[in-house]
Short mmCIF file of C-alpha atoms in Angstrom, two decimals:
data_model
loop_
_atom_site.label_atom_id
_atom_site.label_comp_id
_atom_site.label_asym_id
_atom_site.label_seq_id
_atom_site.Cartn_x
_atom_site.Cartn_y
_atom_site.Cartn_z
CA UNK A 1 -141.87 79.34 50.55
CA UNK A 2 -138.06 79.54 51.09
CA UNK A 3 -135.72 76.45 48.87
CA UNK A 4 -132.37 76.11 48.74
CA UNK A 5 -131.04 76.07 45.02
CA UNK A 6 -127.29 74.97 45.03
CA UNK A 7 -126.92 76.28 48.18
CA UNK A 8 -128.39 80.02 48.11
CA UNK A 9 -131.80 80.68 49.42
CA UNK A 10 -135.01 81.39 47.32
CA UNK A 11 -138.54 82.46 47.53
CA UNK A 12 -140.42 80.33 45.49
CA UNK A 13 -144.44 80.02 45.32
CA UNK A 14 -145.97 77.33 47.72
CA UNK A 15 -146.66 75.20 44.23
CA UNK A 16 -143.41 75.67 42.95
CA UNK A 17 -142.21 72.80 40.76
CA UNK A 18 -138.10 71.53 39.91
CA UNK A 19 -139.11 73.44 36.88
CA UNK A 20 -139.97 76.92 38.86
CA UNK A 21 -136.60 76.86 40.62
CA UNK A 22 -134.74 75.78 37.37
CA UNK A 23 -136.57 78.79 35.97
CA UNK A 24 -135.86 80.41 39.52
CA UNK A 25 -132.01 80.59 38.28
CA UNK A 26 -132.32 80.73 34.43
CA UNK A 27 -131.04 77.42 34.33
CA UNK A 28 -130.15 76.00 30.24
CA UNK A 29 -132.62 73.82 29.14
CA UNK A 30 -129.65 70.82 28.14
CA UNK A 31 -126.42 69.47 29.91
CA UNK A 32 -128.28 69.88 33.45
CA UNK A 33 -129.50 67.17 35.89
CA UNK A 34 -131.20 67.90 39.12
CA UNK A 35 -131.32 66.34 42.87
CA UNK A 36 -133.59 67.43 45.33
CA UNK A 37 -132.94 66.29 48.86
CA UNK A 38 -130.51 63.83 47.95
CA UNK A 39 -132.46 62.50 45.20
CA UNK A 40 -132.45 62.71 41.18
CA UNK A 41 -135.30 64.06 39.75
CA UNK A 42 -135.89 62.82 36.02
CA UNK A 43 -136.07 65.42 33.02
CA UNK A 44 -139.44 64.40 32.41
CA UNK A 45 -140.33 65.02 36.25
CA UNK A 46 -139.49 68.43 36.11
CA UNK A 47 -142.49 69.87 35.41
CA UNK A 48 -144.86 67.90 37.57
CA UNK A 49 -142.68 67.24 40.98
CA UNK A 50 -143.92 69.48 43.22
CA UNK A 51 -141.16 71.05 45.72
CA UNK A 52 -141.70 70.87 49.75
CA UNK A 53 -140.87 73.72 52.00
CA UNK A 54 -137.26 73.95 52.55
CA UNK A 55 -136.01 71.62 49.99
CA UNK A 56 -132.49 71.57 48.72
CA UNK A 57 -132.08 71.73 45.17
CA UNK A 58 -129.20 71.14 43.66
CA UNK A 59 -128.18 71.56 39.61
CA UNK A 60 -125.38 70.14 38.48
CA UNK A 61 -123.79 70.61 35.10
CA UNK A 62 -120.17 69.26 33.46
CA UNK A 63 -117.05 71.40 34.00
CA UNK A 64 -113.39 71.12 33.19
CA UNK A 65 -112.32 68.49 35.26
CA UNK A 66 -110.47 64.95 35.61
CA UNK B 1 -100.50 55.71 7.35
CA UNK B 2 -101.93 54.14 10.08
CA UNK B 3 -100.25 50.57 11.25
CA UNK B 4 -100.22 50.95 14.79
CA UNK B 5 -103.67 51.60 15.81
CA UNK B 6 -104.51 48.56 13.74
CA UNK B 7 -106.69 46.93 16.49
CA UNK B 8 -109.83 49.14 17.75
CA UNK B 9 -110.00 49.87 21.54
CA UNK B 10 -113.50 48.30 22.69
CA UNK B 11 -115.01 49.29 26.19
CA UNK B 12 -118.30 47.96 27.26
CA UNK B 13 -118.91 47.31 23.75
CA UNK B 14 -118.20 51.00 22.94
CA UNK B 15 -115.66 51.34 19.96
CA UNK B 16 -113.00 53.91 21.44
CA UNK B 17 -110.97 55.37 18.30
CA UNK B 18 -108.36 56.79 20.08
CA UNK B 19 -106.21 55.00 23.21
CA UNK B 20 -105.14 58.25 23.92
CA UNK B 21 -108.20 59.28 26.46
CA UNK B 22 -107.64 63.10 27.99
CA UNK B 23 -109.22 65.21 31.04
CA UNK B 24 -110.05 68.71 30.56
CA UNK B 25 -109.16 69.65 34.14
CA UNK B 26 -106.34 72.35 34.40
CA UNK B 27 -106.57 74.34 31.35
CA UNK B 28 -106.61 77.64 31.44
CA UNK B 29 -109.47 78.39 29.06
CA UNK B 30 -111.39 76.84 26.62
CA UNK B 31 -109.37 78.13 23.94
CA UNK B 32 -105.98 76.11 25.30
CA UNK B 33 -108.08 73.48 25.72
CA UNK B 34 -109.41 72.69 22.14
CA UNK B 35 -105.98 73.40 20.67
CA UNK B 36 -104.54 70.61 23.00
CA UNK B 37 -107.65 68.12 22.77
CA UNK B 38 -107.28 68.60 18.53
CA UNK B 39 -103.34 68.32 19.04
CA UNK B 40 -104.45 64.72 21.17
CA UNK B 41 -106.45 62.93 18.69
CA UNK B 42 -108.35 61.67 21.51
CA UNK B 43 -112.43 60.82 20.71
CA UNK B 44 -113.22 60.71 24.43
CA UNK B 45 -112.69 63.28 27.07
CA UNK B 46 -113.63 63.41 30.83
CA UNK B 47 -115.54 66.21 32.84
CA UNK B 48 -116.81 66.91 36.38
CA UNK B 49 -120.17 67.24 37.62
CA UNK B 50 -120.29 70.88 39.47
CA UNK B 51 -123.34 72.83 40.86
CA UNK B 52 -124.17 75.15 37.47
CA UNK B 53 -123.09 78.50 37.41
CA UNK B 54 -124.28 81.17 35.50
CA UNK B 55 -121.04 82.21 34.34
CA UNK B 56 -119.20 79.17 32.67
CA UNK B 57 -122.59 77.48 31.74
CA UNK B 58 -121.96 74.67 29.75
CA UNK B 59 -118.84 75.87 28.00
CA UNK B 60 -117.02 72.70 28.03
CA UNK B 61 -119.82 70.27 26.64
CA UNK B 62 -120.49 72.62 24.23
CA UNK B 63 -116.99 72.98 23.01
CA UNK B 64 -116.61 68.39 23.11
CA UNK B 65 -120.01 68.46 21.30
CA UNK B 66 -118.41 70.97 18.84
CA UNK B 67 -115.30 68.47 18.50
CA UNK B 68 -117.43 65.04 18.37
CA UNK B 69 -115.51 63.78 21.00
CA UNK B 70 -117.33 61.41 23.46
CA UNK B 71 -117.86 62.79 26.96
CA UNK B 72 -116.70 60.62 30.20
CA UNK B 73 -118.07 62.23 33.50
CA UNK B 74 -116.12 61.71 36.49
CA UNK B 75 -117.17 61.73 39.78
CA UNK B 76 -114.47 63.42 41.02
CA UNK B 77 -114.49 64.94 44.70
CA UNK B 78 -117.06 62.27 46.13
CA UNK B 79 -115.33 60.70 49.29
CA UNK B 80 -118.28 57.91 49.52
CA UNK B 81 -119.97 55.25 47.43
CA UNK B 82 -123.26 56.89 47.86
CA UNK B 83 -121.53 60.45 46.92
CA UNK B 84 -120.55 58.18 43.84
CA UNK B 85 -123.84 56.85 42.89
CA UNK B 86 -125.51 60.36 43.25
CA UNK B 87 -123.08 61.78 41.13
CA UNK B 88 -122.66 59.28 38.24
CA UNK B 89 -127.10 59.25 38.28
CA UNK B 90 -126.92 62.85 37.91
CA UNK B 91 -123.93 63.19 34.96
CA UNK B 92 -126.26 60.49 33.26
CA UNK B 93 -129.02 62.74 33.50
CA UNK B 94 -127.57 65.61 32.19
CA UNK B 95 -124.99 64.01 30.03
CA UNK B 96 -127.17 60.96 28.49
CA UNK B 97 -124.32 58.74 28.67
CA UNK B 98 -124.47 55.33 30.65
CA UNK B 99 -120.71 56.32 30.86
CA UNK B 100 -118.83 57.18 34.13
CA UNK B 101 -115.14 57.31 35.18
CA UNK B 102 -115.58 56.52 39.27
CA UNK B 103 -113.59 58.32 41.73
CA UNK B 104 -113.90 57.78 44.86
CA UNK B 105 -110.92 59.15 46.82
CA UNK B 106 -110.06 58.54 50.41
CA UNK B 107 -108.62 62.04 51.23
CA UNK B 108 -107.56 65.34 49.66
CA UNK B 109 -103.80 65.05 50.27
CA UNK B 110 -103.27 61.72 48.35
CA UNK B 111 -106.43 61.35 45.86
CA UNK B 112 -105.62 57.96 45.99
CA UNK B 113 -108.35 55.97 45.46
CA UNK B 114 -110.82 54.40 48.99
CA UNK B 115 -110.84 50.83 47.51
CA UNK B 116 -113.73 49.99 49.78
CA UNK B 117 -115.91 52.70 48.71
CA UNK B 118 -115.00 52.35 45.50
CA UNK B 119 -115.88 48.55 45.34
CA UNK B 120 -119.34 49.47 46.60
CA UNK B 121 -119.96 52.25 44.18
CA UNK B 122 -119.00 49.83 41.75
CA UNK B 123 -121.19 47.16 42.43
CA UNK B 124 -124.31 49.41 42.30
CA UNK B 125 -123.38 51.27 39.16
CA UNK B 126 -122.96 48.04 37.54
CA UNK B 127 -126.03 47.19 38.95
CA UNK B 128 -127.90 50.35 37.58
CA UNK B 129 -126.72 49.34 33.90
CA UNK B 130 -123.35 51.85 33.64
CA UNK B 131 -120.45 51.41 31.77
CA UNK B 132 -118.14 51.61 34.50
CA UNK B 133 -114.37 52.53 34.51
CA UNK B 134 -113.21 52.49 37.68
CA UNK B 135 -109.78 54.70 38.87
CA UNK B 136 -108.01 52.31 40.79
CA UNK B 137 -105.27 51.65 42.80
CA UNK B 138 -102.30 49.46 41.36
CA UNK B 139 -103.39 46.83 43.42
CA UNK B 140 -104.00 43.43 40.88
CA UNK B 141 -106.21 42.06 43.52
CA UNK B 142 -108.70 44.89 43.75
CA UNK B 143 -108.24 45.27 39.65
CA UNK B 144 -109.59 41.93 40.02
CA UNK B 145 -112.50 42.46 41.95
CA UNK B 146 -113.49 45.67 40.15
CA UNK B 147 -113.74 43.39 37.44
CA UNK B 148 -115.62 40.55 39.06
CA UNK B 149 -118.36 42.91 39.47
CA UNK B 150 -118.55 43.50 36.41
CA UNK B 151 -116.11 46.88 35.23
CA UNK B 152 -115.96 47.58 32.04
CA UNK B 153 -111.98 48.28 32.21
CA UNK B 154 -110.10 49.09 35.21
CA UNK B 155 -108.08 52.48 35.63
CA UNK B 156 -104.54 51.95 37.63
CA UNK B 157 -102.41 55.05 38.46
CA UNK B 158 -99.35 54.93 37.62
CA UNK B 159 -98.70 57.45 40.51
CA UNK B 160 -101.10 59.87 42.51
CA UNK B 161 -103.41 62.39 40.43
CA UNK B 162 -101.41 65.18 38.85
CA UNK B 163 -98.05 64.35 40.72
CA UNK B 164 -96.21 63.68 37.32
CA UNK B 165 -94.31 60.91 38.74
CA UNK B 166 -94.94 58.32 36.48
CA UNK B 167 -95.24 54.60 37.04
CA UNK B 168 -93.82 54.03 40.17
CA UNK B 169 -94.67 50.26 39.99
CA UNK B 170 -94.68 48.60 36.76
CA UNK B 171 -94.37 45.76 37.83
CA UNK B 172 -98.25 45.86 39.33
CA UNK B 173 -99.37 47.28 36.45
CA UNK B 174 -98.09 43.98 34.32
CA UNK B 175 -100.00 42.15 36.93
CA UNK B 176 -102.94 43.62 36.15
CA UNK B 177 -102.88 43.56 32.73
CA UNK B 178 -101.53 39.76 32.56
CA UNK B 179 -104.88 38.60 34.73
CA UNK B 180 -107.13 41.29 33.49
CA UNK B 181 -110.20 40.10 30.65
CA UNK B 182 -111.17 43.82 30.73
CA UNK B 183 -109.03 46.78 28.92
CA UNK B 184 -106.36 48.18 31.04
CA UNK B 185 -106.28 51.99 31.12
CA UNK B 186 -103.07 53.79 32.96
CA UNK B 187 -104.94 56.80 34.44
CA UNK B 188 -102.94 59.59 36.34
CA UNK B 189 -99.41 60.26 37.14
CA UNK B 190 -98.20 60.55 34.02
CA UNK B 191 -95.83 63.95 33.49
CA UNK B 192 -94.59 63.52 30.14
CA UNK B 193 -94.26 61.27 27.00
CA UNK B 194 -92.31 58.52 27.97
CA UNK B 195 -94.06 57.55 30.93
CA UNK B 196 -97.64 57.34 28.36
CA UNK B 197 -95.61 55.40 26.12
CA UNK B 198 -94.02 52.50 29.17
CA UNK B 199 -97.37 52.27 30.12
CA UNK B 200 -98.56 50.71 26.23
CA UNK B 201 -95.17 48.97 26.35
CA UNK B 202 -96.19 47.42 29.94
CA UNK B 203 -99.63 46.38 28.18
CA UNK B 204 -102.11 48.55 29.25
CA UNK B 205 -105.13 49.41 26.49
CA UNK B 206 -105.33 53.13 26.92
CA UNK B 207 -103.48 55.50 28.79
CA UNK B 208 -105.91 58.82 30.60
CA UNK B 209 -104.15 61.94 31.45
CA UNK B 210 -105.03 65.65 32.01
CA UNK B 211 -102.99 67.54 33.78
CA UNK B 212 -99.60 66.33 31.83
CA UNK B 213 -101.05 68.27 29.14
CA UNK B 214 -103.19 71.08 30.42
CA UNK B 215 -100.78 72.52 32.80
CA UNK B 216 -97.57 71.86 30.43
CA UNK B 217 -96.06 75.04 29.37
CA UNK B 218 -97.12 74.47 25.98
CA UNK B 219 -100.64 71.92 25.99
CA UNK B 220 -100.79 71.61 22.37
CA UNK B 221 -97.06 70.57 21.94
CA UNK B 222 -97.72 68.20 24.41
CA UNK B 223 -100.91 67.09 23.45
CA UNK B 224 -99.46 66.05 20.36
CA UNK B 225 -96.22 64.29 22.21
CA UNK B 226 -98.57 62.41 24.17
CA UNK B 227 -100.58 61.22 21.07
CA UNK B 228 -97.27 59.51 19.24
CA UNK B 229 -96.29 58.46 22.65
CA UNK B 230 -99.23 56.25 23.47
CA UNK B 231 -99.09 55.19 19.03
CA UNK B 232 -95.20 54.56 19.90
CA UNK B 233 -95.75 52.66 22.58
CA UNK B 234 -98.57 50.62 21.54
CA UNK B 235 -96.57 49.55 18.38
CA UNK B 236 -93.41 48.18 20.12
CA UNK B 237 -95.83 46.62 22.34
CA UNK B 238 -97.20 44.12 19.69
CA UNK B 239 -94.35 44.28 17.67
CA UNK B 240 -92.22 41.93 20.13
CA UNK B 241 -89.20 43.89 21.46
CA UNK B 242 -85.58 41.82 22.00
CA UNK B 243 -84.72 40.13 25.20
CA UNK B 244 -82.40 41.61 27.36
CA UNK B 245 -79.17 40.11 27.37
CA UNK B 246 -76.32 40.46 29.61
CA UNK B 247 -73.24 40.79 27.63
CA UNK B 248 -73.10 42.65 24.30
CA UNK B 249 -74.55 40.69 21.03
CA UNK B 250 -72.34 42.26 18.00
CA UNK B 251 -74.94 43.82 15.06
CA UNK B 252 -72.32 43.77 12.29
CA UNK B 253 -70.95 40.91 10.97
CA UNK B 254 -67.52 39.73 12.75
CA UNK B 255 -64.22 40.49 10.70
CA UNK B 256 -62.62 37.78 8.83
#
């Protein structure tokens, strides 16, 4: 199924968890958080949150700034 | 010797050792900006929640990690309270700090801050158990209602973000500090030291800057300026300075 991870597109499997697209993009394991649709998903929901067709992902980390 | 920081900074309960707090936006590598944050003294040090990218990673919390200073996540570029709340959940998230510096700005041109929006955001950050240090305008009455809802400081610019023109009204920010229960924390417009050092005269807490470091010609120098500046300041603060006077008062005995 196609997601949206930070704004590119990607083919995941229909079972694909937060954790298969973090994977997805070789995300770090630490300093990351994670909204899909709008919404934060918890570290410890990773594994087990199941995306939908089309979600958006997005994975934010800190950067120079302020 | 160490006489003027003789009274610890305390936000939210948080011990803050230094009241010299610094952004790491505008540097033009990491390496500049350790030299400059070391040159600072400062023990916390804001960031900006950005979509990952493979590149950078997570350069920057490595490097405060690597320093021990405390990480502050902005929310810089949100426009909207919810914007706001999404970004200060995620920064907790991935930062595992209750901490958040909120931005919420009202349009690119001025970055001054929406004080409606920002109100909101406020309210339900407080509400979802942050520490929240709002950027604010210079406006007593909304530094009053920012803490009402329970702020753990309140952040008054002195002038826009990154403008370098100082404080433009002190006069507001006395205000705020005379009626505030909260710290006071002069956050952006500062361009060099003696603005970060009025702003500890006029009885604010802290002072926050970034970019009058990371894009001076010389960060570290500055860094270090900016460190006696807000010590210097704080000092002649508590230590009572003269009234003014109108005419001259002679220093050396008169002549018999």
């Amino acid at each position: 199924m196609k997601v949206e991870i930070n704004g590119a597109a990607h083919d995941l499997a229909d079972e694909a968890t937060v954790a298969d697209a973090l994977a997805a993009i070789e995300a770090p394991g630490k300093g990351i958080a994670v909204a899909v649709d709008g919404q934060v998903v918890r570290r410890a929901d990773w594994a087990s949150t199941r995306l939908a067709a089309n979600a958006a992902v997005e994975v934010l980390t800190a950067v120079q700034g302020g | 010797m160490d006489v003027v920081q003789d009274e610890t900074l305390v936000v939210g309960g948080r011990k803050i050792g230094s009241r010299l707090i610094t952004g790491t936006g505008g540097a033009a590598n990491l390496e500049v900006l350790e030299r400059a944050l070391v040159a600072s003294g400062t023990t916390l040090t804001t960031v900006a929640m950005r979509r990952i990218d493979a590149r950078t990673g997570t350069g920057v919390l490595d490097l405060l990690r690597r320093l021990g200073i405390e990480v502050l996540p902005n929310t810089a570029g949100c426009r909207t309270a919810a914007e706001a709340v999404l970004t200060a959940r995620l920064a907790r998230e991935a930062l595992e700090t209750d901490l958040v510096k909120l931005e919420v700005v009202a349009d690119e041109r001025t970055l001054l801050p929406d004080p409606i929006e920002l109100l909101d955001a406020a309210e339900q950050l407080v509400d979802d158990g942050f520490t929240v240090l709002p950027y604010t305008n210079d406006d007593p009455v909304l530094a009053r209602k920012l803490e009402q809802v329970g702020c753990a400081a309140v952040m008054p610019l002195g002038s826009p973000i990154g403008t370098g023109l100082g404080i433009r009204n002190p006069h507001n920010i006395e205000m705020i500090v005379a009626e505030a229960g909260v710290p006071v924390v002069l956050d952006a417009g500062i361009g060099t030291a003696s603005e970060a050092a009025q702003a500890m005269e006029l009885g604010c807490d802290a002072v926050l800057l970034a970019t009058a470091v990371t894009r001076a010609a010389d960060p570290e120098r500055m860094a270090h300026a900016m460190r006696l500046a807000v010590e210097a300041g704080y000092a002649a603060r508590h230590a009572g300075r003269i009234p003014r006077r109108y005419w001259a008062q002679a220093s050396s005995p008169e002549i018999d």
